[in-house]
Amino acid sequence: MRISIALLMVLLYSAPLPAQPKVVTLRTGGANSLIGGFQDLNHTYVSLADLAQGLGLKTFELSSTKKLSVYSDSGSLLFTPANNFVVVSTAGETKVLQMPIPTLLANGKMYLAAEYAADYFSRIINGTLEFDEEKSEFVYSPPISGLPAITGVRVQAKANGAVIEIGMESLPKAYEASITSTGLGGQPDMLYVTLMPASADVEKLDSLPATDVFSQIVAIQNPNSVQLSFRLKQKYVSKQVFVDSTTNSVIVALYSSADVQKIFSEELRKKLENEKKNWRLDVIVIDPGHGGKDPGTIGVHGTEEKNVALAIGLDLRSDLRRVLPKVKVVMTRDKDVFVPLDERGQIANEAGGKLFISLHCNSMPHKPNPMHGIETYFLRPGKTGDAIRIAAQENAAIKYENDYEKKYKTYDADNMILTTMAHSAYVKYSESLAGLIEDVVSSVASVTDNGVSQAGFYVLIGASMPAVLVETGYLSNVREERYLRSKKGQRAIAKGIADAIVKFKAEYEKNFTQD
Ligand SMILES: [Zn+2]
């Protein structure tokens, strides 16, 4: 008798297919998933891979042994087919636990009795998983606290795209976004954003009203993560996702294929139509870089960048007053004083500036160095090589400011993209002024034209007007240092910039004041 019961048990547990196919629901508080399984006399067996997927966990199956690993952020489970043991790893600790009944392998998938599956999965997820035998469903309960909640979703439509800002209690460790295009007529494109760890009030998010950017949000709470699906109202060709640590938000920038320059020019033109009578390039702001306690870069023979920048700036002011007597010229500094980078933009805005020219001298990391010539920059996030090096060099001036870490926190490389989005209206004009400065200065002064580049300079962000930064030459080059510290060199460069501005003004006003 004993033997026959044991035999029966063995037969039962090693039976290739339990009698009844069965589908079990997994409730996570968001969208439910369906878990494949079977029902026998005593147990509901569920597919371990299905359950892992439903919980948003990763799996790996060893093809030779059919062993299945399930991974979460906090641990892993290793199941072996037709085996009573499960290997549970959490927080660097690995235990081999004996399960009351073994796993089953059927149709190439591994199954385990649902109540035990719930128990072992609960060990590696945040929150708990329970199996309700009566309703034949899994119920996931998130932990009472611990997962940073989503506090809100804000949207801004831009001329060339959109920005979706997902506010959180604290920043998630991981985030990703993808756009899918169904390519089918009438089907909207979708944006999927996954945040982890995160929790969400799913009902509240699902009931958010439609915006200019999306018609609906669907939120899914997984054990550790939240997935947000946005039904987009239009097509976007690319996206960027990053976090803003000052506001604890995850920001998704969506870019449409719109011709940004055209849109912005149109907008600017429209805006200016109203004030056409008043519109003139009538205020020019000169910004001599550095000053006071911030000497800027130091030349081979000790020339300080701040002094060269100020001398050229003052010469440029005299030239502009002479050649454009009706134009007001404003200096961000006209003596050797320290002015924080953001204040420079404020001075320019408050003065009603229509053009912002920041003056600097370049330097190579090792001096003396043969590198020489003039470079002119306009604002765009720096991506490569020299542009990054020079932006870093000039942006380093913030270290002379109190609280600079807090103040400039939002200006990290990614965030700069957003900020420069707002600047796009001026990009075309900044670029054309930069080109003119390169051409004209290199033709009237003894400096080589190294061309126009784009980089993320803090000082240019604050000025709401066409803005350029001129690296007038290299103090790390012995010959150029001598030229830059000479009155002759400073005058020649200032004259070149003034001439370029005169040309620019003529073109600029023609664009906006023709009837
Ligand atoms: Zn500088």
Short mmCIF file of C-alpha atoms and ligand atoms in Angstrom, two decimals:
data_model
loop_
_atom_site.label_atom_id
_atom_site.label_comp_id
_atom_site.label_asym_id
_atom_site.label_seq_id
_atom_site.Cartn_x
_atom_site.Cartn_y
_atom_site.Cartn_z
CA MET A 1 0.00 0.00 0.00
CA ARG A 2 2.72 2.39 0.98
CA ILE A 3 4.55 1.60 -2.18
CA SER A 4 1.56 2.09 -4.38
CA ILE A 5 0.83 5.52 -2.90
CA ALA A 6 4.40 6.53 -3.44
CA LEU A 7 4.20 5.23 -6.95
CA LEU A 8 1.01 7.15 -7.54
CA MET A 9 2.68 10.32 -6.29
CA VAL A 10 5.57 9.82 -8.63
CA LEU A 11 3.25 9.20 -11.51
CA LEU A 12 1.29 12.31 -10.70
CA TYR A 13 4.26 14.58 -10.38
CA SER A 14 6.03 13.33 -13.42
CA ALA A 15 2.94 13.28 -15.57
CA PRO A 16 3.79 15.09 -18.80
CA LEU A 17 0.55 17.08 -18.90
CA PRO A 18 -1.78 17.77 -15.99
CA ALA A 19 -5.34 17.20 -16.96
CA GLN A 20 -6.95 20.59 -17.61
CA PRO A 21 -5.45 23.59 -19.37
CA LYS A 22 -5.96 26.66 -17.26
CA VAL A 23 -5.35 30.38 -17.60
CA VAL A 24 -4.69 32.40 -14.47
CA THR A 25 -5.00 36.16 -14.18
CA LEU A 26 -2.23 38.26 -12.65
CA ARG A 27 -3.55 41.48 -11.09
CA THR A 28 -0.90 44.11 -10.53
CA GLY A 29 -3.15 47.11 -10.03
CA GLY A 30 -2.63 48.11 -13.65
CA ALA A 31 -3.32 46.09 -16.74
CA ASN A 32 -3.78 42.43 -15.92
CA SER A 33 -1.78 39.71 -17.58
CA LEU A 34 -2.70 36.15 -18.32
CA ILE A 35 -0.53 33.30 -17.13
CA GLY A 36 -0.70 29.95 -18.90
CA GLY A 37 -1.06 26.83 -16.80
CA PHE A 38 -2.78 23.56 -15.98
CA GLN A 39 -5.08 22.29 -13.28
CA ASP A 40 -4.78 18.88 -11.67
CA LEU A 41 -6.61 17.43 -8.69
CA ASN A 42 -4.64 19.32 -6.09
CA HIS A 43 -2.95 22.26 -7.69
CA THR A 44 -3.04 24.97 -10.25
CA TYR A 45 0.26 24.92 -12.12
CA VAL A 46 1.46 28.10 -13.76
CA SER A 47 4.14 28.85 -16.32
CA LEU A 48 7.10 30.37 -14.46
CA ALA A 49 8.23 32.29 -17.53
CA ASP A 50 4.74 33.78 -18.03
CA LEU A 51 4.57 34.81 -14.42
CA ALA A 52 8.01 36.42 -14.57
CA GLN A 53 7.03 38.34 -17.65
CA GLY A 54 3.78 39.49 -16.09
CA LEU A 55 5.71 40.82 -13.13
CA GLY A 56 8.16 42.63 -15.38
CA LEU A 57 11.06 40.34 -14.44
CA LYS A 58 13.78 39.09 -16.77
CA THR A 59 14.26 35.40 -17.49
CA PHE A 60 17.03 33.29 -18.89
CA GLU A 61 16.68 29.68 -19.92
CA LEU A 62 19.64 27.35 -20.25
CA SER A 63 18.84 25.47 -23.45
CA SER A 64 20.82 22.34 -22.53
CA THR A 65 19.31 21.70 -19.10
CA LYS A 66 16.09 23.73 -19.49
CA LYS A 67 16.89 25.40 -16.15
CA LEU A 68 15.16 28.75 -15.81
CA SER A 69 16.55 31.83 -14.08
CA VAL A 70 14.28 34.69 -13.08
CA TYR A 71 15.87 38.03 -12.25
CA SER A 72 14.65 41.09 -10.42
CA ASP A 73 16.52 44.14 -9.16
CA SER A 74 16.91 42.56 -5.78
CA GLY A 75 17.56 38.91 -6.53
CA SER A 76 17.10 35.83 -8.65
CA LEU A 77 15.45 32.40 -8.67
CA LEU A 78 16.80 29.32 -10.43
CA PHE A 79 14.35 26.53 -11.20
CA THR A 80 15.29 23.07 -12.51
CA PRO A 81 12.76 20.90 -14.38
CA ALA A 82 11.16 18.08 -12.40
CA ASN A 83 13.13 19.11 -9.35
CA ASN A 84 12.18 20.01 -5.78
CA PHE A 85 14.88 22.58 -5.26
CA VAL A 86 14.92 26.26 -6.06
CA VAL A 87 18.02 28.42 -5.72
CA VAL A 88 17.11 31.82 -4.24
CA SER A 89 19.70 34.62 -4.38
CA THR A 90 19.04 37.90 -2.64
CA ALA A 91 21.36 40.60 -1.35
CA GLY A 92 24.49 38.57 -2.06
CA GLU A 93 23.12 35.55 -0.21
CA THR A 94 22.29 32.30 -2.00
CA LYS A 95 20.02 29.66 -0.48
CA VAL A 96 18.82 26.34 -1.83
CA LEU A 97 15.24 25.78 -0.70
CA GLN A 98 13.28 22.60 -0.91
CA MET A 99 9.85 23.04 -2.43
CA PRO A 100 6.97 20.84 -1.24
CA ILE A 101 6.42 19.62 -4.78
CA PRO A 102 8.70 19.69 -7.82
CA THR A 103 8.46 21.71 -10.99
CA LEU A 104 7.01 20.19 -14.14
CA LEU A 105 8.25 20.46 -17.67
CA ALA A 106 5.55 20.37 -20.30
CA ASN A 107 5.61 21.54 -23.89
CA GLY A 108 9.07 22.98 -23.31
CA LYS A 109 7.86 25.24 -20.46
CA MET A 110 8.42 24.89 -16.76
CA TYR A 111 5.44 24.94 -14.42
CA LEU A 112 5.07 25.19 -10.67
CA ALA A 113 2.07 25.07 -8.36
CA ALA A 114 0.78 28.63 -8.15
CA GLU A 115 0.85 29.02 -4.36
CA TYR A 116 4.54 28.09 -4.26
CA ALA A 117 5.36 30.21 -7.26
CA ALA A 118 3.77 33.15 -5.41
CA ASP A 119 5.88 32.42 -2.35
CA TYR A 120 9.22 32.20 -4.16
CA PHE A 121 8.61 35.16 -6.47
CA SER A 122 7.67 37.27 -3.43
CA ARG A 123 11.22 36.75 -2.17
CA ILE A 124 12.79 38.65 -5.05
CA ILE A 125 10.26 41.41 -5.75
CA ASN A 126 9.31 44.59 -4.00
CA GLY A 127 5.91 43.96 -2.53
CA THR A 128 4.13 40.66 -2.28
CA LEU A 129 2.52 38.19 -4.62
CA GLU A 130 -0.33 35.99 -3.44
CA PHE A 131 -2.32 33.32 -5.15
CA ASP A 132 -6.06 33.37 -4.55
CA GLU A 133 -7.08 29.76 -5.00
CA GLU A 134 -10.80 30.51 -5.12
CA LYS A 135 -10.66 33.18 -7.78
CA SER A 136 -7.71 31.44 -9.38
CA GLU A 137 -5.74 34.63 -9.70
CA PHE A 138 -2.46 36.14 -8.60
CA VAL A 139 -2.67 39.43 -6.75
CA TYR A 140 0.37 41.62 -6.55
CA SER A 141 0.48 44.22 -3.74
CA PRO A 142 3.15 46.88 -3.95
CA PRO A 143 5.09 47.61 -0.79
CA ILE A 144 3.37 50.16 1.42
CA SER A 145 6.28 52.52 1.06
CA GLY A 146 9.58 52.63 -0.66
CA LEU A 147 8.83 53.09 -4.32
CA PRO A 148 9.04 56.71 -5.41
CA ALA A 149 5.65 57.77 -6.69
CA ILE A 150 4.88 59.61 -9.88
CA THR A 151 3.54 62.99 -8.81
CA GLY A 152 2.34 64.33 -12.12
CA VAL A 153 2.75 64.59 -15.86
CA ARG A 154 3.25 67.93 -17.60
CA VAL A 155 3.37 68.58 -21.29
CA GLN A 156 4.68 71.44 -23.39
CA ALA A 157 4.12 71.49 -27.13
CA LYS A 158 7.00 73.10 -29.01
CA ALA A 159 7.23 74.21 -32.59
CA ASN A 160 9.55 71.35 -33.39
CA GLY A 161 8.29 68.75 -30.97
CA ALA A 162 7.12 68.32 -27.44
CA VAL A 163 8.45 67.94 -23.95
CA ILE A 164 6.82 65.53 -21.51
CA GLU A 165 7.88 65.99 -17.92
CA ILE A 166 7.12 63.20 -15.46
CA GLY A 167 7.41 64.46 -11.91
CA MET A 168 8.52 61.96 -9.25
CA GLU A 169 9.02 61.92 -5.50
CA SER A 170 12.62 60.98 -6.18
CA LEU A 171 14.52 60.08 -9.28
CA PRO A 172 14.24 56.52 -10.59
CA LYS A 173 17.44 54.48 -10.91
CA ALA A 174 16.56 53.47 -14.43
CA TYR A 175 14.42 55.00 -17.12
CA GLU A 176 13.90 54.42 -20.78
CA ALA A 177 11.59 55.56 -23.51
CA SER A 178 10.71 54.24 -26.91
CA ILE A 179 8.44 55.37 -29.69
CA THR A 180 6.61 52.83 -31.78
CA SER A 181 4.99 53.50 -35.05
CA THR A 182 2.35 51.02 -36.10
CA GLY A 183 2.48 52.19 -39.68
CA LEU A 184 -1.20 51.35 -39.98
CA GLY A 185 -3.67 53.98 -41.06
CA GLY A 186 -5.52 55.49 -38.15
CA GLN A 187 -3.35 53.84 -35.49
CA PRO A 188 -1.60 56.39 -33.29
CA ASP A 189 2.11 56.24 -32.60
CA MET A 190 2.89 55.27 -29.04
CA LEU A 191 5.46 56.50 -26.58
CA TYR A 192 6.42 54.02 -23.85
CA VAL A 193 8.26 55.22 -20.79
CA THR A 194 9.52 52.79 -18.15
CA LEU A 195 10.60 54.07 -14.75
CA MET A 196 12.23 51.93 -12.09
CA PRO A 197 11.85 51.87 -9.18
CA ALA A 198 8.57 53.73 -9.29
CA SER A 199 4.97 53.57 -8.21
CA ALA A 200 1.94 55.23 -9.66
CA ASP A 201 -1.65 55.99 -8.86
CA VAL A 202 -2.73 54.15 -11.95
CA GLU A 203 -6.36 55.29 -11.96
CA LYS A 204 -5.38 58.89 -11.57
CA LEU A 205 -2.87 58.73 -14.40
CA ASP A 206 -5.26 56.84 -16.66
CA SER A 207 -7.89 59.52 -16.18
CA LEU A 208 -5.62 62.45 -17.06
CA PRO A 209 -7.22 64.56 -19.78
CA ALA A 210 -5.89 64.61 -23.32
CA THR A 211 -3.31 67.25 -24.20
CA ASP A 212 -1.94 68.78 -27.40
CA VAL A 213 0.63 66.01 -27.43
CA PHE A 214 -1.17 62.83 -26.42
CA SER A 215 -4.77 61.69 -26.38
CA GLN A 216 -4.44 59.23 -23.52
CA ILE A 217 -2.08 57.78 -20.95
CA VAL A 218 -2.21 54.19 -19.80
CA ALA A 219 -0.20 53.41 -16.68
CA ILE A 220 0.84 49.93 -15.61
CA GLN A 221 2.21 49.23 -12.16
CA ASN A 222 4.72 46.39 -12.18
CA PRO A 223 6.28 45.14 -8.96
CA ASN A 224 9.23 47.52 -9.19
CA SER A 225 8.47 49.68 -12.12
CA VAL A 226 5.84 51.75 -13.85
CA GLN A 227 5.22 51.72 -17.54
CA LEU A 228 3.46 54.69 -19.06
CA SER A 229 2.03 54.39 -22.55
CA PHE A 230 1.14 57.62 -24.31
CA ARG A 231 -1.08 57.64 -27.38
CA LEU A 232 0.57 60.35 -29.40
CA LYS A 233 -1.39 62.80 -31.49
CA GLN A 234 1.29 63.18 -34.13
CA LYS A 235 4.44 61.61 -35.46
CA TYR A 236 7.77 62.23 -33.80
CA VAL A 237 10.96 61.19 -35.50
CA SER A 238 13.24 61.01 -32.50
CA LYS A 239 13.28 61.31 -28.75
CA GLN A 240 15.61 61.91 -25.87
CA VAL A 241 15.06 60.97 -22.28
CA PHE A 242 16.93 62.29 -19.29
CA VAL A 243 16.40 63.35 -15.71
CA ASP A 244 16.32 66.77 -14.12
CA SER A 245 17.67 66.31 -10.64
CA THR A 246 16.57 69.75 -9.45
CA THR A 247 12.89 69.00 -10.04
CA ASN A 248 13.07 65.19 -9.68
CA SER A 249 11.56 64.70 -13.05
CA VAL A 250 12.12 62.44 -15.99
CA ILE A 251 11.97 64.45 -19.17
CA VAL A 252 11.18 63.07 -22.59
CA ALA A 253 11.88 65.42 -25.47
CA LEU A 254 10.09 64.41 -28.66
CA TYR A 255 11.22 65.83 -31.95
CA SER A 256 8.99 66.14 -34.96
CA SER A 257 10.26 66.38 -38.49
CA ALA A 258 9.11 70.00 -38.63
CA ASP A 259 11.43 72.49 -40.27
CA VAL A 260 12.32 74.26 -37.07
CA GLN A 261 14.13 77.12 -38.64
CA LYS A 262 11.22 77.91 -40.90
CA ILE A 263 8.70 77.75 -38.08
CA PHE A 264 10.76 79.92 -35.80
CA SER A 265 11.53 82.48 -38.48
CA GLU A 266 7.83 82.65 -39.22
CA GLU A 267 7.02 83.08 -35.55
CA LEU A 268 9.66 85.68 -35.08
CA ARG A 269 8.50 87.47 -38.20
CA LYS A 270 4.90 87.44 -37.00
CA LYS A 271 5.88 88.70 -33.61
CA LEU A 272 7.94 91.43 -35.13
CA GLU A 273 5.23 92.50 -37.57
CA ASN A 274 3.41 93.99 -34.61
CA GLU A 275 6.35 96.00 -33.48
CA LYS A 276 7.82 96.59 -36.88
CA LYS A 277 7.93 100.33 -36.46
CA ASN A 278 10.14 99.97 -33.44
CA TRP A 279 12.18 97.09 -34.68
CA ARG A 280 15.79 97.93 -35.18
CA LEU A 281 18.97 96.33 -34.08
CA ASP A 282 19.34 99.21 -31.67
CA VAL A 283 21.06 97.75 -28.60
CA ILE A 284 24.28 95.73 -28.77
CA VAL A 285 25.65 94.05 -25.67
CA ILE A 286 29.39 93.48 -25.37
CA ASP A 287 30.42 90.90 -22.81
CA PRO A 288 34.15 90.85 -22.02
CA GLY A 289 34.72 87.39 -20.53
CA HIS A 290 35.91 86.75 -16.97
CA GLY A 291 37.15 89.62 -14.76
CA GLY A 292 38.04 90.37 -11.16
CA LYS A 293 38.92 87.20 -9.26
CA ASP A 294 38.43 85.14 -12.43
CA PRO A 295 41.44 85.79 -14.69
CA GLY A 296 40.33 83.36 -17.40
CA THR A 297 43.09 81.52 -19.18
CA ILE A 298 46.70 82.58 -18.67
CA GLY A 299 49.11 82.96 -21.58
CA VAL A 300 52.60 81.54 -22.00
CA HIS A 301 54.03 84.81 -20.75
CA GLY A 302 51.38 85.46 -18.15
CA THR A 303 48.83 87.44 -20.17
CA GLU A 304 45.43 87.19 -18.49
CA GLU A 305 42.41 86.51 -20.69
CA LYS A 306 40.23 88.92 -18.67
CA ASN A 307 42.44 91.87 -19.61
CA VAL A 308 42.55 91.05 -23.33
CA ALA A 309 38.77 90.52 -23.39
CA LEU A 310 38.14 93.86 -21.67
CA ALA A 311 40.57 95.77 -23.91
CA ILE A 312 38.99 94.37 -27.08
CA GLY A 313 35.54 95.01 -25.61
CA LEU A 314 36.30 98.67 -24.92
CA ASP A 315 37.80 99.11 -28.40
CA LEU A 316 34.73 97.46 -29.89
CA ARG A 317 32.48 99.85 -27.97
CA SER A 318 34.37 102.88 -29.36
CA ASP A 319 34.22 101.46 -32.89
CA LEU A 320 30.48 100.74 -32.66
CA ARG A 321 29.74 104.20 -31.28
CA ARG A 322 31.56 105.66 -34.26
CA VAL A 323 30.16 103.48 -37.04
CA LEU A 324 26.66 102.96 -35.60
CA PRO A 325 26.04 106.20 -33.68
CA LYS A 326 22.31 105.48 -33.24
CA VAL A 327 22.90 102.11 -31.64
CA LYS A 328 23.17 101.87 -27.89
CA VAL A 329 26.16 99.85 -26.72
CA VAL A 330 25.96 98.13 -23.34
CA MET A 331 28.87 96.44 -21.59
CA THR A 332 28.36 93.62 -19.07
CA ARG A 333 31.54 94.96 -17.48
CA ASP A 334 33.74 97.94 -18.40
CA LYS A 335 36.34 97.41 -15.73
CA ASP A 336 38.18 94.60 -13.99
CA VAL A 337 35.29 93.21 -11.94
CA PHE A 338 33.80 89.77 -11.53
CA VAL A 339 30.33 89.27 -13.05
CA PRO A 340 28.57 85.87 -12.68
CA LEU A 341 27.73 84.19 -15.98
CA ASP A 342 23.96 84.29 -15.52
CA GLU A 343 24.03 87.97 -14.59
CA ARG A 344 25.64 88.74 -17.92
CA GLY A 345 22.55 87.44 -19.72
CA GLN A 346 20.29 89.38 -17.36
CA ILE A 347 22.15 92.61 -18.02
CA ALA A 348 21.70 91.99 -21.73
CA ASN A 349 17.98 91.23 -21.44
CA GLU A 350 17.26 94.16 -19.16
CA ALA A 351 19.01 96.51 -21.55
CA GLY A 352 16.75 95.27 -24.35
CA GLY A 353 19.76 93.86 -26.19
CA LYS A 354 19.31 92.70 -29.77
CA LEU A 355 22.76 91.20 -30.08
CA PHE A 356 25.12 89.65 -27.54
CA ILE A 357 28.85 89.28 -28.14
CA SER A 358 30.96 87.51 -25.56
CA LEU A 359 34.71 88.04 -25.93
CA HIS A 360 37.30 85.47 -24.87
CA CYS A 361 40.75 84.06 -25.53
CA ASN A 362 41.42 80.43 -26.19
CA SER A 363 44.07 78.15 -24.76
CA MET A 364 45.31 74.62 -25.28
CA PRO A 365 45.74 72.42 -22.21
CA HIS A 366 49.53 72.34 -22.69
CA LYS A 367 51.40 75.50 -23.50
CA PRO A 368 53.24 76.70 -25.46
CA ASN A 369 51.26 75.20 -28.29
CA PRO A 370 51.27 75.96 -32.03
CA MET A 371 47.45 76.01 -32.28
CA HIS A 372 46.27 79.50 -33.27
CA GLY A 373 43.38 81.40 -34.85
CA ILE A 374 39.96 82.83 -34.14
CA GLU A 375 36.87 80.72 -33.49
CA THR A 376 33.31 81.92 -33.11
CA TYR A 377 30.63 79.91 -31.35
CA PHE A 378 26.90 80.04 -31.10
CA LEU A 379 24.72 78.15 -28.69
CA ARG A 380 23.96 74.52 -29.25
CA PRO A 381 24.84 71.60 -27.06
CA GLY A 382 28.45 70.68 -27.62
CA LYS A 383 28.87 67.12 -28.75
CA THR A 384 32.41 66.57 -29.85
CA GLY A 385 36.04 67.22 -29.19
CA ASP A 386 37.19 70.78 -29.17
CA ALA A 387 33.75 72.32 -28.74
CA ILE A 388 33.30 70.41 -25.49
CA ARG A 389 36.81 71.26 -24.31
CA ILE A 390 36.33 74.97 -24.93
CA ALA A 391 32.82 75.07 -23.49
CA ALA A 392 34.12 73.30 -20.38
CA GLN A 393 36.97 75.78 -20.13
CA GLU A 394 34.68 78.82 -20.39
CA ASN A 395 31.91 77.31 -18.28
CA ALA A 396 34.47 76.69 -15.54
CA ALA A 397 34.16 80.39 -14.72
CA ILE A 398 31.10 79.49 -12.63
CA LYS A 399 33.43 78.02 -10.03
CA TYR A 400 34.18 81.56 -8.93
CA GLU A 401 30.52 82.03 -8.03
CA ASN A 402 28.93 81.16 -4.72
CA ASP A 403 26.43 78.32 -4.86
CA TYR A 404 27.40 77.54 -8.42
CA GLU A 405 26.58 73.86 -8.04
CA LYS A 406 22.98 74.63 -7.22
CA LYS A 407 22.64 77.49 -9.63
CA TYR A 408 23.87 75.71 -12.74
CA LYS A 409 22.66 72.23 -11.89
CA THR A 410 20.01 72.30 -14.58
CA TYR A 411 22.56 73.08 -17.27
CA ASP A 412 23.92 69.59 -17.70
CA ALA A 413 24.63 68.45 -21.21
CA ASP A 414 21.26 66.88 -21.81
CA ASN A 415 19.25 69.62 -20.29
CA MET A 416 21.06 72.10 -22.42
CA ILE A 417 19.16 70.65 -25.35
CA LEU A 418 15.89 71.85 -23.89
CA THR A 419 17.24 75.23 -23.04
CA THR A 420 18.60 75.63 -26.51
CA MET A 421 15.25 74.60 -27.94
CA ALA A 422 14.00 77.89 -26.55
CA HIS A 423 16.91 79.61 -28.21
CA SER A 424 16.20 78.16 -31.62
CA ALA A 425 14.57 81.32 -32.88
CA TYR A 426 17.94 83.00 -32.80
CA VAL A 427 20.13 80.18 -34.00
CA LYS A 428 20.02 81.21 -37.64
CA TYR A 429 20.99 84.79 -36.81
CA SER A 430 23.63 83.79 -34.30
CA GLU A 431 25.12 81.48 -36.88
CA SER A 432 25.18 84.11 -39.59
CA LEU A 433 26.75 86.70 -37.26
CA ALA A 434 29.34 84.11 -36.22
CA GLY A 435 30.17 83.48 -39.87
CA LEU A 436 30.55 87.20 -40.58
CA ILE A 437 32.83 87.68 -37.57
CA GLU A 438 35.08 84.85 -38.71
CA ASP A 439 35.27 86.21 -42.27
CA VAL A 440 35.75 89.84 -41.49
CA VAL A 441 38.10 89.57 -38.50
CA SER A 442 40.41 87.13 -40.27
CA SER A 443 40.57 89.53 -43.21
CA VAL A 444 41.40 92.69 -41.20
CA ALA A 445 43.45 91.22 -38.32
CA SER A 446 46.40 88.83 -38.30
CA VAL A 447 44.43 85.82 -37.13
CA THR A 448 43.48 82.66 -38.99
CA ASP A 449 39.82 81.82 -39.55
CA ASN A 450 39.22 78.57 -37.66
CA GLY A 451 35.54 78.63 -38.49
CA VAL A 452 32.19 78.66 -36.73
CA SER A 453 31.21 75.99 -34.23
CA GLN A 454 28.37 75.20 -31.88
CA ALA A 455 28.75 74.53 -28.21
CA GLY A 456 26.90 74.81 -24.94
CA PHE A 457 28.13 77.97 -23.28
CA TYR A 458 26.31 78.95 -20.10
CA VAL A 459 26.85 82.62 -20.77
CA LEU A 460 24.94 82.45 -24.05
CA ILE A 461 21.92 80.69 -22.53
CA GLY A 462 20.69 83.62 -20.53
CA ALA A 463 20.71 86.15 -23.36
CA SER A 464 17.41 86.08 -25.23
CA MET A 465 18.78 87.44 -28.48
CA PRO A 466 21.16 86.34 -31.20
CA ALA A 467 24.35 85.62 -29.28
CA VAL A 468 27.87 84.56 -30.13
CA LEU A 469 31.04 83.85 -28.22
CA VAL A 470 34.32 84.82 -29.88
CA GLU A 471 37.54 83.06 -28.96
CA THR A 472 39.73 85.79 -30.40
CA GLY A 473 42.95 83.75 -30.41
CA TYR A 474 45.19 81.45 -28.41
CA LEU A 475 47.11 82.74 -25.41
CA SER A 476 48.86 79.36 -25.36
CA ASN A 477 50.53 80.33 -28.66
CA VAL A 478 53.54 82.60 -28.09
CA ARG A 479 53.09 84.66 -31.25
CA GLU A 480 49.35 85.02 -30.82
CA GLU A 481 49.72 85.93 -27.14
CA ARG A 482 52.00 88.78 -28.18
CA TYR A 483 49.44 89.93 -30.78
CA LEU A 484 46.48 89.71 -28.41
CA ARG A 485 48.19 91.74 -25.70
CA SER A 486 49.28 94.43 -28.20
CA LYS A 487 47.15 97.52 -28.74
CA LYS A 488 47.48 96.95 -32.47
CA GLY A 489 46.14 93.40 -32.24
CA GLN A 490 43.28 94.36 -29.95
CA ARG A 491 42.24 97.26 -32.21
CA ALA A 492 42.38 95.12 -35.34
CA ILE A 493 40.20 92.41 -33.83
CA ALA A 494 37.72 94.95 -32.42
CA LYS A 495 37.50 96.65 -35.81
CA GLY A 496 36.89 93.32 -37.53
CA ILE A 497 34.04 92.49 -35.14
CA ALA A 498 32.55 95.99 -35.53
CA ASP A 499 32.63 95.71 -39.33
CA ALA A 500 30.99 92.28 -39.11
CA ILE A 501 28.24 93.72 -36.92
CA VAL A 502 27.57 96.52 -39.41
CA LYS A 503 27.15 93.95 -42.20
CA PHE A 504 25.02 91.78 -39.99
CA LYS A 505 22.79 94.68 -38.97
CA ALA A 506 22.07 95.52 -42.57
CA GLU A 507 21.08 91.92 -43.36
CA TYR A 508 19.17 91.45 -40.14
CA GLU A 509 17.03 94.52 -40.52
CA LYS A 510 16.38 93.80 -44.16
CA ASN A 511 14.89 90.47 -43.09
CA PHE A 512 12.47 92.03 -40.69
CA THR A 513 11.64 95.49 -41.81
CA GLN A 514 10.77 94.99 -45.46
CA ASP A 515 7.13 95.61 -46.22
ZN ZN B 1 37.12 82.81 -21.53
#
